[in-house]
Coordinates of C-alpha atoms in Angstrom, one line a residue:
M1 CA 0.7 -13.3 -21.3
A2 CA 3.4 -12.7 -18.7
Q3 CA 2.9 -8.9 -19.0
V4 CA -0.8 -9.2 -18.5
T5 CA -0.3 -11.4 -15.4
H6 CA 2.2 -8.9 -14.0
R7 CA -0.2 -6.0 -14.5
N8 CA -3.0 -8.0 -12.8
S9 CA -0.7 -8.7 -9.9
L10 CA 0.2 -5.1 -9.6
T11 CA -3.4 -4.1 -9.6
S12 CA -4.2 -6.6 -6.8
K13 CA -1.3 -5.2 -4.7
V14 CA -2.4 -1.6 -5.1
L15 CA -6.1 -2.4 -4.4
K16 CA -5.2 -4.4 -1.3
A17 CA -3.0 -1.5 0.1
L18 CA -5.8 0.9 -0.9
S19 CA -8.5 -1.1 0.8
L20 CA -6.4 -1.4 4.0
F21 CA -5.3 2.2 4.2
T22 CA -8.4 3.9 2.8
G23 CA -10.5 2.3 5.5
I24 CA -8.1 3.3 8.2
E25 CA -7.6 6.8 6.6
C26 CA -11.4 7.2 6.5
L27 CA -11.7 6.5 10.2
N28 CA -8.8 8.8 10.9
M29 CA -10.5 11.4 8.7
L30 CA -13.7 10.9 10.7
C31 CA -11.7 11.7 13.9
A32 CA -10.2 14.7 12.2
V33 CA -13.7 15.8 11.1
V34 CA -14.9 15.6 14.7
R35 CA -11.9 17.7 15.9
T36 CA -12.2 20.2 13.1
K37 CA -16.0 20.5 13.4
L38 CA -15.8 21.2 17.2
I39 CA -13.0 23.7 16.7
A40 CA -15.1 25.5 14.0
L41 CA -18.2 25.5 16.2
W42 CA -16.6 26.3 19.6
I43 CA -13.7 28.5 18.5
G44 CA -14.7 29.8 15.1
T45 CA -12.7 30.9 12.1
A46 CA -10.1 32.6 14.2
G47 CA -9.3 29.3 16.0
V48 CA -9.0 27.4 12.7
G49 CA -6.7 30.2 11.5
I50 CA -4.4 30.0 14.6
I51 CA -4.2 26.2 14.3
S52 CA -3.4 26.5 10.6
L53 CA -0.6 28.9 11.3
L54 CA 0.9 26.8 14.2
N55 CA 0.6 23.5 12.3
S56 CA 2.0 24.8 9.0
N57 CA 5.0 26.3 10.8
L58 CA 5.6 23.1 12.8
E59 CA 5.4 21.1 9.6
L60 CA 7.9 23.4 8.0
L61 CA 10.3 23.0 11.0
R62 CA 9.8 19.2 11.0
S63 CA 10.7 19.1 7.3
I64 CA 13.9 21.0 7.9
L65 CA 15.0 19.5 11.2
F66 CA 14.0 15.9 10.6
L67 CA 15.8 15.8 7.2
N68 CA 12.6 14.0 5.9
L69 CA 13.7 10.8 7.6
N70 CA 10.4 9.1 6.8
Q71 CA 11.1 9.4 3.1
S72 CA 14.9 8.9 2.9
A73 CA 15.0 5.9 5.2
V74 CA 12.2 4.1 3.2
Q75 CA 14.3 4.4 0.1
K76 CA 17.5 3.1 1.9
I77 CA 15.8 0.2 3.7
A78 CA 13.6 -1.0 0.8
S79 CA 16.5 -1.1 -1.6
A80 CA 18.9 -2.9 0.8
K81 CA 19.2 -6.6 1.1
G82 CA 20.0 -9.1 4.0
N83 CA 22.2 -7.8 6.8
D84 CA 22.5 -4.4 5.2
Q85 CA 18.7 -3.9 5.6
S86 CA 19.0 -4.8 9.4
I87 CA 21.7 -2.2 9.8
A88 CA 19.8 0.4 7.9
I89 CA 16.8 -0.2 10.2
S90 CA 19.1 0.3 13.3
A91 CA 20.5 3.5 11.7
T92 CA 17.0 4.8 11.1
S93 CA 16.0 4.2 14.7
F94 CA 19.1 6.0 16.0
L95 CA 18.5 9.0 13.7
G96 CA 14.9 9.3 14.9
I97 CA 16.0 9.8 18.5
A98 CA 19.0 12.0 17.7
L99 CA 17.2 14.3 15.3
G100 CA 14.2 14.6 17.6
V101 CA 16.3 15.8 20.6
V102 CA 18.2 18.4 18.5
A103 CA 15.0 19.6 16.8
A104 CA 13.2 20.1 20.2
I105 CA 16.1 22.1 21.6
I106 CA 16.3 24.4 18.5
V107 CA 12.5 25.1 18.5
A108 CA 12.4 25.9 22.2
A109 CA 15.3 28.2 21.9
C110 CA 13.8 30.0 18.8
S111 CA 10.2 30.2 20.2
P112 CA 10.3 34.1 20.6
L113 CA 11.5 34.5 17.0
L114 CA 8.9 32.1 15.7
S115 CA 6.1 33.9 17.5
I116 CA 7.1 37.3 16.0
W117 CA 7.7 35.7 12.5
V118 CA 4.2 34.0 12.4
F119 CA 1.9 36.3 14.4
G120 CA 3.8 39.6 14.4
H121 CA 4.1 39.7 18.2
N122 CA 5.5 37.6 21.0
S123 CA 2.2 36.4 22.5
Y124 CA 2.7 32.9 21.2
T125 CA 6.2 32.4 22.5
W126 CA 5.0 30.0 25.2
A127 CA 3.0 28.1 22.6
F128 CA 6.0 27.4 20.4
A129 CA 8.2 26.6 23.5
I130 CA 5.7 24.0 24.7
L131 CA 5.1 22.6 21.3
A132 CA 8.9 21.9 21.0
V133 CA 8.1 18.5 22.6
T134 CA 6.2 17.5 19.5
M135 CA 9.5 17.8 17.5
C136 CA 11.0 15.0 19.6
T137 CA 8.0 12.7 19.4
G138 CA 7.5 13.5 15.7
A139 CA 11.1 12.4 14.8
I140 CA 10.7 9.1 16.6
S141 CA 7.3 8.6 14.9
S142 CA 8.9 9.3 11.5
A143 CA 11.6 6.7 12.0
R144 CA 9.1 4.1 13.1
T145 CA 6.8 4.8 10.2
A146 CA 9.7 4.5 7.7
I147 CA 10.7 1.1 9.2
L148 CA 7.2 -0.3 9.2
R149 CA 6.5 0.9 5.6
S150 CA 9.8 -0.4 4.1
T151 CA 9.5 -3.8 5.8
N152 CA 5.9 -4.2 4.5
R153 CA 4.3 -4.2 8.0
L154 CA 1.5 -2.1 6.7
R155 CA -1.3 -3.5 8.9
Q156 CA 0.6 -2.7 12.1
L157 CA 1.3 0.8 10.8
A158 CA -2.4 1.3 9.9
R159 CA -3.6 0.1 13.3
A160 CA -1.1 2.3 15.1
T161 CA -2.2 5.3 13.1
L162 CA -5.9 4.6 13.8
F163 CA -5.6 4.0 17.5
A164 CA -3.5 7.2 17.9
S165 CA -6.2 9.2 16.1
I166 CA -9.1 7.8 18.1
T167 CA -7.2 8.3 21.4
S168 CA -6.2 11.9 20.7
T169 CA -9.7 12.8 19.5
A170 CA -11.3 11.4 22.6
A171 CA -8.9 13.4 24.8
A172 CA -9.3 16.5 22.7
I173 CA -13.1 16.8 22.9
P174 CA -13.4 17.8 26.6
L175 CA -10.3 20.1 26.3
I176 CA -11.8 22.0 23.4
Y177 CA -15.2 22.3 25.1
F178 CA -13.9 23.6 28.5
W179 CA -10.8 25.5 27.5
R180 CA -11.8 26.8 24.0
M181 CA -8.8 28.8 22.6
Q182 CA -6.5 27.7 25.4
A183 CA -7.0 24.0 24.3
I184 CA -5.2 24.5 21.0
V185 CA -1.7 23.7 22.2
P186 CA -2.6 20.8 24.5
V187 CA -4.6 19.2 21.7
L188 CA -1.6 19.4 19.3
I189 CA 0.7 17.9 22.0
I190 CA -1.7 15.0 22.8
F191 CA -2.0 14.1 19.1
A192 CA 1.9 14.0 18.7
I193 CA 2.4 11.9 21.9
S194 CA -0.4 9.5 21.0
Q195 CA 1.0 8.9 17.5
M196 CA 4.5 8.1 18.9
V197 CA 3.2 5.8 21.6
F198 CA 1.1 3.6 19.3
L199 CA 3.9 3.5 16.7
L200 CA 6.3 2.2 19.4
L201 CA 3.9 -0.7 20.3
P202 CA 4.5 -3.0 17.3
S203 CA 7.5 -5.2 18.2
L204 CA 10.4 -4.7 15.8
H205 CA 13.7 -6.5 15.7
I206 CA 16.2 -3.5 15.8
P207 CA 19.7 -4.9 16.1
K208 CA 22.1 -3.1 18.4
C209 CA 25.0 -1.9 16.4
K210 CA 28.1 0.1 17.2
F211 CA 28.2 3.6 15.9
S212 CA 31.1 2.7 13.6
T213 CA 28.9 0.0 12.0
L214 CA 26.0 2.5 11.6
Q215 CA 28.2 5.3 10.0
P216 CA 28.3 3.9 6.4
H217 CA 24.4 3.6 6.5
L218 CA 23.8 7.0 8.2
K219 CA 25.6 8.9 5.5
P220 CA 23.3 8.0 2.5
I221 CA 20.2 8.4 4.6
L222 CA 21.3 11.8 5.7
K223 CA 22.5 12.8 2.2
L224 CA 19.2 11.9 0.6
G225 CA 17.3 13.3 3.5
L226 CA 19.1 16.7 3.2
G227 CA 18.2 16.8 -0.4
I228 CA 14.6 16.0 0.2
T229 CA 14.6 18.6 3.1
V230 CA 15.8 21.4 0.8
A231 CA 13.3 20.3 -1.8
M232 CA 10.3 19.9 0.6
S233 CA 11.1 23.1 2.5
A234 CA 10.3 25.1 -0.6
P235 CA 6.6 24.2 -1.0
L236 CA 6.1 24.4 2.8
L237 CA 7.8 27.8 2.9
A238 CA 5.6 29.0 0.0
D239 CA 2.5 27.6 1.7
Q240 CA 3.4 29.5 4.9
L241 CA 4.2 32.7 3.1
I242 CA 0.8 32.5 1.3
R243 CA -0.9 32.2 4.6
I244 CA 1.0 35.1 6.1
Y245 CA 0.1 37.2 3.0
I246 CA -3.6 36.3 3.4
H247 CA -3.4 37.1 7.1
T248 CA -1.7 40.4 6.5
H249 CA -4.2 41.6 3.8
S250 CA -7.5 39.9 4.8
G251 CA -7.2 38.9 8.5
I252 CA -7.0 35.7 10.5
E253 CA -10.6 34.7 9.5
A254 CA -9.5 34.6 5.9
V255 CA -6.7 32.2 6.8
G256 CA -9.3 30.0 8.5
I257 CA -11.5 30.0 5.4
F258 CA -8.6 29.2 3.1
Q259 CA -7.5 26.4 5.4
A260 CA -10.9 24.9 5.3
G261 CA -10.8 24.6 1.5
Y262 CA -7.2 23.5 1.5
T263 CA -7.9 20.8 4.0
I264 CA -10.8 19.4 2.0
V265 CA -8.9 19.3 -1.3
N266 CA -5.4 18.4 0.0
T267 CA -6.3 16.2 2.9
Y268 CA -9.7 14.6 2.4
I269 CA -9.3 14.1 -1.4
G270 CA -5.6 13.3 -0.8
V271 CA -6.5 10.3 1.4
I272 CA -6.3 8.2 -1.8
F273 CA -2.7 9.4 -2.4
T274 CA -1.7 8.7 1.2
A275 CA -3.2 5.2 1.2
I276 CA -1.6 4.1 -2.1
S277 CA 1.9 5.6 -1.3
M278 CA 2.3 3.3 1.7
E279 CA 2.8 0.4 -0.7
Y280 CA 3.9 2.2 -3.9
Y281 CA 7.0 4.0 -2.8
P282 CA 8.8 1.0 -1.2
R283 CA 7.8 -1.2 -4.2
L284 CA 9.1 1.4 -6.7
S285 CA 12.3 1.9 -4.7
S286 CA 13.1 -1.9 -5.0
V287 CA 12.9 -1.7 -8.9
A288 CA 13.9 1.9 -9.6
R289 CA 17.2 0.9 -11.3
S290 CA 15.4 -1.3 -13.8
Q291 CA 14.1 1.0 -16.6
L292 CA 11.5 -1.5 -17.9
K293 CA 10.2 -2.4 -14.4
A294 CA 10.1 1.2 -13.2
R295 CA 8.2 2.3 -16.3
T296 CA 5.6 -0.5 -15.8
V297 CA 5.1 0.4 -12.1
V298 CA 4.9 4.2 -12.7
A299 CA 2.5 3.9 -15.7
H300 CA 0.3 1.4 -13.9
E301 CA 0.2 3.5 -10.7
I302 CA -0.9 6.6 -12.6
S303 CA -3.7 4.6 -14.4
V304 CA -5.0 3.1 -11.2
V305 CA -5.0 6.3 -9.2
L306 CA -6.8 8.3 -12.0
W307 CA -9.5 5.7 -12.4
I308 CA -10.1 5.6 -8.6
L309 CA -10.1 9.3 -8.2
L310 CA -12.4 10.2 -11.2
P311 CA -15.8 9.0 -9.8
I312 CA -14.9 10.3 -6.3
V313 CA -14.1 13.8 -7.6
I314 CA -17.3 13.9 -9.7
L315 CA -19.3 13.1 -6.6
F316 CA -17.4 15.6 -4.6
I317 CA -18.0 18.4 -7.1
S318 CA -21.7 18.0 -6.8
A319 CA -21.7 17.8 -3.0
D320 CA -19.0 20.3 -2.1
S321 CA -21.3 22.7 -0.2
L322 CA -22.8 19.8 1.8
V323 CA -19.3 18.5 2.6
V324 CA -18.2 21.9 3.8
S325 CA -21.3 22.2 6.0
I326 CA -20.7 18.7 7.5
L327 CA -16.9 19.1 8.0
F328 CA -16.9 22.7 9.2
S329 CA -20.0 25.0 9.2
E330 CA -21.9 27.4 6.9
Q331 CA -19.4 30.1 8.0
F332 CA -16.9 28.4 5.7
H333 CA -18.9 28.4 2.5
Q334 CA -16.7 31.2 1.3
S335 CA -14.1 28.5 0.6
L336 CA -16.3 26.9 -2.1
P337 CA -14.8 28.9 -5.0
Y338 CA -11.3 27.8 -3.9
I339 CA -12.4 24.1 -3.8
S340 CA -14.0 24.3 -7.2
M341 CA -10.9 25.7 -8.9
A342 CA -8.4 23.6 -7.0
I343 CA -10.1 20.3 -7.6
A344 CA -9.6 20.9 -11.4
G345 CA -5.9 20.0 -10.8
T346 CA -6.7 16.6 -9.3
A347 CA -5.6 14.5 -12.3
L348 CA -2.4 16.5 -12.7
R349 CA -1.7 16.1 -9.0
A350 CA -2.0 12.3 -9.3
A351 CA 0.3 12.1 -12.4
S352 CA 3.0 14.3 -11.0
W353 CA 2.8 12.6 -7.6
C354 CA 3.5 9.2 -9.2
M355 CA 6.4 10.6 -11.2
A356 CA 7.9 12.5 -8.3
Y357 CA 8.2 9.3 -6.3
M358 CA 10.3 7.9 -9.2
I359 CA 12.8 10.7 -8.5
L360 CA 12.8 9.8 -4.8
A361 CA 13.1 6.1 -5.5
R362 CA 16.3 6.8 -7.5
G363 CA 17.7 8.8 -4.6
D364 CA 18.2 11.8 -7.0
S365 CA 18.4 14.7 -4.6
L366 CA 19.4 17.4 -7.1
A367 CA 16.5 16.6 -9.5
Y368 CA 14.1 16.5 -6.6
I369 CA 15.3 19.9 -5.3
F370 CA 14.9 21.4 -8.8
T371 CA 11.3 20.2 -9.3
E372 CA 10.1 21.1 -5.8
I373 CA 11.6 24.6 -5.7
S374 CA 10.4 25.3 -9.2
S375 CA 6.9 24.1 -8.3
A376 CA 6.9 26.1 -5.1
A377 CA 7.9 29.3 -6.9
V378 CA 5.0 28.8 -9.4
L379 CA 2.6 28.3 -6.6
F380 CA 3.7 31.4 -4.6
V381 CA 3.7 33.8 -7.6
A382 CA 0.4 32.4 -9.0
S383 CA -1.3 32.5 -5.5
I384 CA -0.4 36.2 -4.9
V385 CA -1.4 37.3 -8.4
C386 CA -4.6 35.3 -8.5
F387 CA -5.6 36.1 -4.9
N388 CA -5.4 39.8 -5.6
Q389 CA -7.4 39.3 -8.8
W390 CA -10.1 36.6 -7.8
S391 CA -9.8 36.1 -4.0
Y392 CA -10.4 32.5 -2.9
A393 CA -11.2 31.3 -6.4
G394 CA -7.8 32.7 -7.4
L395 CA -6.0 30.6 -4.8
G396 CA -7.7 27.5 -6.3
I397 CA -6.6 28.5 -9.8
A398 CA -3.1 28.9 -8.5
Y399 CA -3.2 25.4 -7.0
S400 CA -4.2 23.9 -10.3
I401 CA -1.5 25.9 -12.2
Q402 CA 1.1 24.6 -9.8
F403 CA 0.3 21.0 -10.5
L404 CA 0.3 21.6 -14.3
A405 CA 3.8 23.0 -13.9
Y406 CA 4.8 20.1 -11.6
T407 CA 3.5 17.5 -14.0
L408 CA 5.6 18.9 -16.9
L409 CA 8.7 19.2 -14.7
T410 CA 8.5 15.7 -13.2
A411 CA 7.8 14.2 -16.7
A412 CA 10.8 16.0 -18.2
V413 CA 13.1 14.8 -15.4
C414 CA 11.9 11.2 -15.7
R415 CA 12.2 11.3 -19.5
Y416 CA 15.6 12.9 -19.9
R417 CA 17.4 11.8 -16.7
Y418 CA 16.1 8.2 -16.4
R419 CA 14.9 7.5 -19.9
L420 CA 11.5 6.7 -18.5
H421 CA 8.9 7.4 -21.2
L422 CA 5.3 7.1 -20.2
P423 CA 3.0 5.4 -22.8
R424 CA 0.8 7.6 -24.9
R425 CA -2.3 6.0 -23.4
I426 CA -1.3 7.3 -19.9
W427 CA -1.0 10.9 -21.3
S428 CA -4.4 10.5 -23.0
L429 CA -5.9 9.3 -19.7
I430 CA -4.4 12.3 -17.9
L431 CA -5.9 14.7 -20.4
L432 CA -9.3 12.9 -20.5
T433 CA -9.5 12.9 -16.7
T434 CA -8.7 16.6 -16.5
A435 CA -11.1 17.5 -19.2
T436 CA -13.9 15.5 -17.5
V437 CA -13.3 17.2 -14.2
I438 CA -13.3 20.7 -15.7
A439 CA -16.5 19.8 -17.7
A440 CA -18.2 18.7 -14.4
I441 CA -17.2 22.0 -12.7
A442 CA -18.5 24.0 -15.6
A443 CA -21.8 22.0 -15.7
K444 CA -22.4 22.7 -12.0
A445 CA -21.6 26.4 -12.3
Y446 CA -23.7 27.1 -15.3
I447 CA -26.6 24.5 -15.1
A448 CA -27.3 22.9 -11.7
W449 CA -25.4 21.2 -8.8
W450 CA -26.6 17.7 -9.9
T451 CA -25.5 17.8 -13.5
P452 CA -22.0 16.3 -12.8
L453 CA -23.7 13.2 -11.5
L454 CA -25.0 12.5 -15.1
L455 CA -21.4 11.5 -16.0
L456 CA -21.3 8.7 -13.4
P457 CA -23.2 6.1 -15.5
A458 CA -20.4 6.3 -18.1
I459 CA -17.5 6.7 -15.6
L460 CA -18.3 3.9 -13.1
P461 CA -18.4 0.9 -15.6
A462 CA -15.1 2.2 -17.1
T463 CA -13.5 2.5 -13.6
L464 CA -14.6 -1.0 -12.6
H465 CA -13.4 -2.5 -15.9
H466 CA -9.9 -0.9 -15.5
L467 CA -9.5 -1.8 -11.9
N468 CA -10.6 -5.4 -12.3
P469 CA -7.4 -7.5 -11.4
R470 CA -8.7 -10.3 -13.6
R471 CA -9.0 -8.1 -16.7
G472 CA -7.0 -9.6 -19.5
A473 CA -6.5 -12.9 -17.7
P474 CA -6.5 -16.0 -19.9
H475 CA -9.7 -17.9 -20.0
K476 CA -9.7 -21.4 -18.7
P477 CA -10.5 -24.1 -21.2

């Protein structure tokens, strides 16, 4: 009885966080759609490709220079109690400013090298030099996000994210219209500054502490952050090398087409992952040392995410060409083979994502480095081989192969390092979900676009049943 009640309580928490952040993320996504659509229409595939190269490199630099503060600080703050938590919050705020200043100086100094590395010439030196300011604002934003997440101030975090997105979009529209290609850098700067400003608005009690008081708390945050940075830099570097390879062999337009498909699969489908992680990671961090509680939380999270994703993915498979036309333009329909193949790995991505957070919640830097580097190596090798063989469809196949490898790796780490064994029903659900998605893709490819929709009458009732927080509750006499 107690186990059923606990499971129902977990479901309620997940669905509340999901309803809050999915709504916000959908509005953010709408703003992103507007920006992307205007860039696609007014600047074309070349503009999308340039933004892709700039953004992916800045993201790589943020991952390295910020020491993944937004992840390591959450684990430290969420697992701390009482006065230790207050000092951890102060240490996180201090690191946000310090890391931001150092990162901005490094990027500005290395801007000529970055331009040559990414574009093969120094024409974008000025762009990287100006964009150095986004490193400072980004580090401060990461610190504030970590504090709000780990102290369960999710509504304030959601509102700040939404207002930043709306403001930056409203400012970006006239810039893109009048300046076209010259608007790319100002738009990226406006977005970074807006994000920082709105995250600074919620009032937070951050105690003023001497540096000597902060030191014991800075070390574990930096240690875990360094481990995460090494780990996360691997997939970001692999992602960047793949884009450079595509650019070298097929041109900047090909990068734009790949980016369109990648954005749809990784960002728009990934909105579910983003929404749930806001509540899941801090909650898991607080119970990660308890084998039974951690097993319950991880297994439950995988189940909820898969049941939420399945009907959404089935709808998406049927409407992918319409989605690409709405979000981008018909020019980007070449990305459809990538989307079809990549979306086959959705269930594996969900399962591996939930297990990877267990590694983070334990603060296990070495295990996280191993899984991320191994996964990145699989993605890079598979992408080069499959792209040469099957073009954009090959890149999608490589995406799914990566998450198959990542699922096996994270499961092995959780099993043999933490003695966390997932129930058989969870593995059965992962296999069932993957098989259903592959069947839907095949049905669309060989019969008609609407055939995946025939699966929904069976899927929707099952989803509603499994996501009902009252399921299994005792009946009142």
